[in-house]
Amino acid sequence: MKNKPSFLFFFLFFFSYFHAISSTNLIHQTCKRCSKTDPNLSYNFCVASLQSSPESRGASNLRQLGSISIKLIKRNVTGTRHFIKELLIIKNKTLTPYQKACLKDCMELYSDAVSTIEETMEAYKSKHYADANVELSSVVDAATSCEDGFGERKDVVSPLTKRNKDVFQLSAISLSIINMLINSFELIN
Ligand SMILES: *[C@@H]1O[C@H](CO)[C@@H](O)[C@H](O)[C@H]1NC(C)=O
Ligand SMILES: *[C@@H]1O[C@H](CO)[C@@H](O)[C@H](O)[C@H]1NC(C)=O
Ligand SMILES: *[C@@H]1O[C@H](CO)[C@@H](O)[C@H](O)[C@H]1NC(C)=O
């Protein structure tokens, strides 16, 4: 009976310890920091995106979360590229020449983005964070340029607005995580 309180203390200690490093907590805390530093990034979008990856359940540190976020971008840009390709085929007869030209530009931008995000992942893996940062920025530029292309004429609506926005926001998550990693590296060294 005498040992009971300390056992309880121990139990609570370990419970809260493991709870603190649980992946859900990690995601929430990271997204809180990301959305605070980048007003363009929605906290809810960040949490939902990271949690949508099955890999995130096993994530126990920021570096793993960064890798997951880059994989999410890769899936997004690959999916968007495929979507544009399909759109050009299926709607070949109904799209105006202007819309087709915009979509073809986007197709090119996203084809480049697919290889750029692969390079981003390589740079990230080898902890070349500055390079990863530069490459990610060009993925953001691709999404922005694609969307801006449609905006040049008021009567043309972009069929890619949501997808471009997703890529934009997912990239903001990765950029934010990479900056956190760079800063913590500077603190240690
Ligand atoms: C937010 O997005 C706009 C473009 O949509 C950009 O001009 C601005 O620099 C972004 N702000 C941050 C903090 O990234
Ligand atoms: C892109 O990412 C967003 C946010 O995680 C998700 O809702 C959407 O389904 C993804 N799209 C593709 C094509 O993977
Ligand atoms: C669209 O149709 C034109 C002629 O009808 C054809 O030359 C062109 O290859 C088609 N494009 C695609 C992407 O299917």
Short mmCIF file of C-alpha atoms and ligand atoms in Angstrom, two decimals:
data_model
loop_
_atom_site.label_atom_id
_atom_site.label_comp_id
_atom_site.label_asym_id
_atom_site.label_seq_id
_atom_site.Cartn_x
_atom_site.Cartn_y
_atom_site.Cartn_z
CA MET A 1 0.00 0.00 0.00
CA LYS A 2 2.83 2.35 0.76
CA ASN A 3 4.10 2.18 -2.81
CA LYS A 4 0.81 2.98 -4.41
CA PRO A 5 1.18 6.77 -4.74
CA SER A 6 4.57 6.53 -6.39
CA PHE A 7 3.28 3.89 -8.76
CA LEU A 8 0.47 6.19 -9.69
CA PHE A 9 2.93 9.02 -10.17
CA PHE A 10 5.04 6.85 -12.43
CA PHE A 11 2.06 5.79 -14.42
CA LEU A 12 0.90 9.35 -14.90
CA PHE A 13 4.38 10.46 -15.80
CA PHE A 14 4.75 7.90 -18.54
CA PHE A 15 1.24 8.37 -19.73
CA SER A 16 1.72 12.09 -20.21
CA TYR A 17 5.18 11.57 -21.61
CA PHE A 18 3.99 9.26 -24.36
CA HIS A 19 0.95 11.36 -24.89
CA ALA A 20 3.17 14.41 -25.44
CA ILE A 21 5.18 12.76 -28.16
CA SER A 22 2.20 11.11 -29.81
CA SER A 23 1.91 11.86 -33.50
CA THR A 24 -1.42 13.64 -33.15
CA ASN A 25 0.08 16.07 -30.72
CA LEU A 26 3.10 16.54 -32.94
CA ILE A 27 0.86 17.37 -35.90
CA HIS A 28 -1.23 19.84 -33.92
CA GLN A 29 1.77 21.61 -32.47
CA THR A 30 3.57 21.77 -35.79
CA CYS A 31 0.51 23.09 -37.61
CA LYS A 32 0.00 25.70 -34.89
CA ARG A 33 3.53 26.96 -35.44
CA CYS A 34 3.26 26.78 -39.25
CA SER A 35 0.00 28.73 -39.43
CA LYS A 36 1.33 31.32 -36.98
CA THR A 37 4.42 32.04 -39.10
CA ASP A 38 2.55 31.88 -42.40
CA PRO A 39 -0.82 33.66 -42.44
CA ASN A 40 -1.55 32.09 -45.84
CA LEU A 41 -1.66 28.66 -44.27
CA SER A 42 -4.83 27.41 -42.62
CA TYR A 43 -4.34 25.45 -39.41
CA ASN A 44 -7.22 23.10 -40.24
CA PHE A 45 -5.90 22.42 -43.73
CA CYS A 46 -2.50 21.63 -42.23
CA VAL A 47 -3.88 19.17 -39.67
CA ALA A 48 -6.23 17.47 -42.14
CA SER A 49 -3.50 17.09 -44.76
CA LEU A 50 -0.87 15.64 -42.46
CA GLN A 51 -3.39 13.30 -40.84
CA SER A 52 -4.55 12.09 -44.25
CA SER A 53 -1.24 10.30 -44.68
CA PRO A 54 -1.23 6.82 -43.10
CA GLU A 55 2.48 7.33 -42.46
CA SER A 56 1.75 10.20 -40.10
CA ARG A 57 0.45 7.83 -37.43
CA GLY A 58 3.99 6.63 -36.84
CA ALA A 59 5.60 10.07 -37.02
CA SER A 60 7.46 10.98 -33.86
CA ASN A 61 9.52 13.99 -34.92
CA LEU A 62 9.51 17.08 -37.10
CA ARG A 63 11.88 15.61 -39.66
CA GLN A 64 9.52 12.72 -40.38
CA LEU A 65 6.62 15.13 -40.65
CA GLY A 66 8.59 17.18 -43.18
CA SER A 67 9.18 14.13 -45.30
CA ILE A 68 5.48 13.26 -45.15
CA SER A 69 4.52 16.78 -46.23
CA ILE A 70 6.83 16.62 -49.26
CA LYS A 71 5.32 13.27 -50.24
CA LEU A 72 1.88 14.85 -50.03
CA ILE A 73 2.99 17.56 -52.47
CA LYS A 74 4.41 14.93 -54.79
CA ARG A 75 1.11 13.09 -54.85
CA ASN A 76 -0.71 16.38 -55.39
CA VAL A 77 1.39 17.64 -58.30
CA THR A 78 1.42 14.21 -59.94
CA GLY A 79 -2.37 13.99 -59.57
CA THR A 80 -2.87 17.49 -60.92
CA ARG A 81 -0.64 16.86 -63.91
CA HIS A 82 -2.69 13.75 -64.69
CA PHE A 83 -5.94 15.69 -64.24
CA ILE A 84 -4.86 18.39 -66.71
CA LYS A 85 -3.87 15.77 -69.25
CA GLU A 86 -7.29 14.11 -68.96
CA LEU A 87 -9.06 17.45 -69.19
CA LEU A 88 -7.29 18.28 -72.45
CA ILE A 89 -8.39 14.95 -73.93
CA ILE A 90 -11.96 14.70 -72.59
CA LYS A 91 -12.86 18.35 -73.20
CA ASN A 92 -10.93 18.70 -76.43
CA LYS A 93 -14.13 19.66 -78.32
CA THR A 94 -15.58 22.07 -75.77
CA LEU A 95 -12.55 24.02 -74.59
CA THR A 96 -11.82 27.34 -76.27
CA PRO A 97 -8.36 27.78 -77.83
CA TYR A 98 -7.55 30.21 -75.01
CA GLN A 99 -8.50 27.67 -72.32
CA LYS A 100 -6.49 25.02 -74.10
CA ALA A 101 -3.46 27.28 -74.23
CA CYS A 102 -3.77 27.98 -70.48
CA LEU A 103 -4.11 24.29 -69.70
CA LYS A 104 -1.12 23.44 -71.86
CA ASP A 105 0.95 26.03 -69.98
CA CYS A 106 -0.19 24.48 -66.69
CA MET A 107 0.62 21.03 -68.01
CA GLU A 108 4.19 22.17 -68.68
CA LEU A 109 4.47 23.89 -65.30
CA TYR A 110 3.23 20.80 -63.48
CA SER A 111 5.46 18.45 -65.47
CA ASP A 112 8.43 20.50 -64.26
CA ALA A 113 6.98 20.56 -60.75
CA VAL A 114 6.88 16.75 -60.67
CA SER A 115 10.62 16.54 -61.28
CA THR A 116 11.33 19.49 -59.00
CA ILE A 117 9.51 17.87 -56.10
CA GLU A 118 11.55 14.71 -56.60
CA GLU A 119 14.70 16.81 -56.34
CA THR A 120 13.25 18.49 -53.26
CA MET A 121 12.87 15.10 -51.62
CA GLU A 122 16.46 14.15 -52.44
CA ALA A 123 17.76 17.44 -51.04
CA TYR A 124 15.61 17.00 -47.94
CA LYS A 125 16.82 13.45 -47.38
CA SER A 126 20.44 14.60 -47.45
CA LYS A 127 19.58 17.56 -45.18
CA HIS A 128 20.37 20.14 -47.85
CA TYR A 129 17.59 22.29 -46.50
CA ALA A 130 18.53 25.47 -48.36
CA ASP A 131 18.32 23.61 -51.69
CA ALA A 132 15.04 21.99 -50.70
CA ASN A 133 13.76 25.45 -49.88
CA VAL A 134 14.67 26.87 -53.29
CA GLU A 135 13.12 23.91 -55.11
CA LEU A 136 9.92 24.11 -53.09
CA SER A 137 9.63 27.78 -53.93
CA SER A 138 9.66 26.93 -57.61
CA VAL A 139 6.83 24.44 -57.04
CA VAL A 140 4.87 27.25 -55.40
CA ASP A 141 5.66 29.45 -58.42
CA ALA A 142 4.34 26.76 -60.76
CA ALA A 143 0.97 26.65 -58.98
CA THR A 144 0.79 30.44 -58.84
CA SER A 145 1.74 30.92 -62.50
CA CYS A 146 -0.78 28.29 -63.57
CA GLU A 147 -3.57 30.05 -61.71
CA ASP A 148 -2.50 33.52 -62.87
CA GLY A 149 -2.59 32.36 -66.50
CA PHE A 150 -6.36 31.95 -66.31
CA GLY A 151 -6.77 35.22 -64.48
CA GLU A 152 -5.47 37.23 -67.40
CA ARG A 153 -8.94 37.22 -68.93
CA LYS A 154 -11.98 37.93 -66.81
CA ASP A 155 -14.33 35.69 -68.79
CA VAL A 156 -12.23 32.57 -68.29
CA VAL A 157 -12.60 30.55 -65.11
CA SER A 158 -9.76 28.36 -63.96
CA PRO A 159 -10.76 24.71 -63.56
CA LEU A 160 -7.66 24.27 -61.39
CA THR A 161 -8.21 26.82 -58.64
CA LYS A 162 -8.68 24.30 -55.83
CA ARG A 163 -5.79 22.16 -56.98
CA ASN A 164 -3.44 25.11 -57.31
CA LYS A 165 -4.46 26.29 -53.86
CA ASP A 166 -3.85 22.84 -52.40
CA VAL A 167 -0.34 22.72 -53.85
CA PHE A 168 0.28 26.26 -52.61
CA GLN A 169 -0.80 25.42 -49.06
CA LEU A 170 0.90 22.03 -48.91
CA SER A 171 4.13 23.72 -50.00
CA ALA A 172 3.67 26.31 -47.26
CA ILE A 173 3.60 23.46 -44.71
CA SER A 174 6.84 21.95 -46.03
CA LEU A 175 8.55 25.34 -46.26
CA SER A 176 7.57 26.12 -42.71
CA ILE A 177 8.83 22.77 -41.40
CA ILE A 178 12.11 23.14 -43.27
CA ASN A 179 12.61 26.60 -41.77
CA MET A 180 11.98 25.18 -38.30
CA LEU A 181 14.57 22.49 -38.96
CA ILE A 182 17.09 25.07 -40.19
CA ASN A 183 16.50 27.19 -37.08
CA SER A 184 16.84 24.31 -34.64
CA PHE A 185 20.03 23.29 -36.45
CA GLU A 186 21.41 26.79 -35.95
CA LEU A 187 20.56 26.64 -32.26
CA ILE A 188 22.46 23.40 -31.77
CA ASN A 189 25.54 24.49 -33.67
C1 LIG B 1 0.74 35.07 -48.94
O1 LIG B 1 0.35 34.87 -50.27
C2 LIG B 1 0.52 35.98 -51.11
C3 LIG B 1 0.06 35.60 -52.50
O2 LIG B 1 -1.15 34.93 -52.47
C4 LIG B 1 1.97 36.40 -51.15
O3 LIG B 1 2.13 37.58 -51.91
C5 LIG B 1 2.46 36.65 -49.74
O4 LIG B 1 3.86 36.91 -49.76
C6 LIG B 1 2.20 35.44 -48.87
N1 LIG B 1 2.60 35.69 -47.50
C7 LIG B 1 3.47 34.90 -46.85
C8 LIG B 1 3.81 35.29 -45.47
O5 LIG B 1 3.96 33.90 -47.36
C1 LIG B 2 -4.09 17.44 -52.61
O1 LIG B 2 -4.00 17.74 -51.23
C2 LIG B 2 -5.22 18.09 -50.64
C3 LIG B 2 -4.96 18.48 -49.21
O2 LIG B 2 -4.29 17.46 -48.51
C4 LIG B 2 -6.21 16.96 -50.76
O3 LIG B 2 -7.45 17.34 -50.22
C5 LIG B 2 -6.38 16.59 -52.23
O4 LIG B 2 -7.21 15.48 -52.34
C6 LIG B 2 -5.04 16.29 -52.85
N1 LIG B 2 -5.20 16.08 -54.28
C7 LIG B 2 -4.58 15.10 -54.93
C8 LIG B 2 -4.86 15.05 -56.38
O5 LIG B 2 -3.83 14.31 -54.38
C1 LIG B 3 -8.01 17.59 -80.15
O1 LIG B 3 -8.65 17.51 -81.39
C2 LIG B 3 -7.84 17.87 -82.52
C3 LIG B 3 -8.66 17.85 -83.78
O2 LIG B 3 -10.00 17.55 -83.57
C4 LIG B 3 -6.66 16.94 -82.60
O3 LIG B 3 -5.81 17.31 -83.68
C5 LIG B 3 -5.88 16.99 -81.30
O4 LIG B 3 -4.84 16.04 -81.34
C6 LIG B 3 -6.80 16.67 -80.14
N1 LIG B 3 -6.06 16.85 -78.90
C7 LIG B 3 -6.08 15.98 -77.91
C8 LIG B 3 -5.27 16.31 -76.68
O5 LIG B 3 -6.72 14.93 -77.94
#
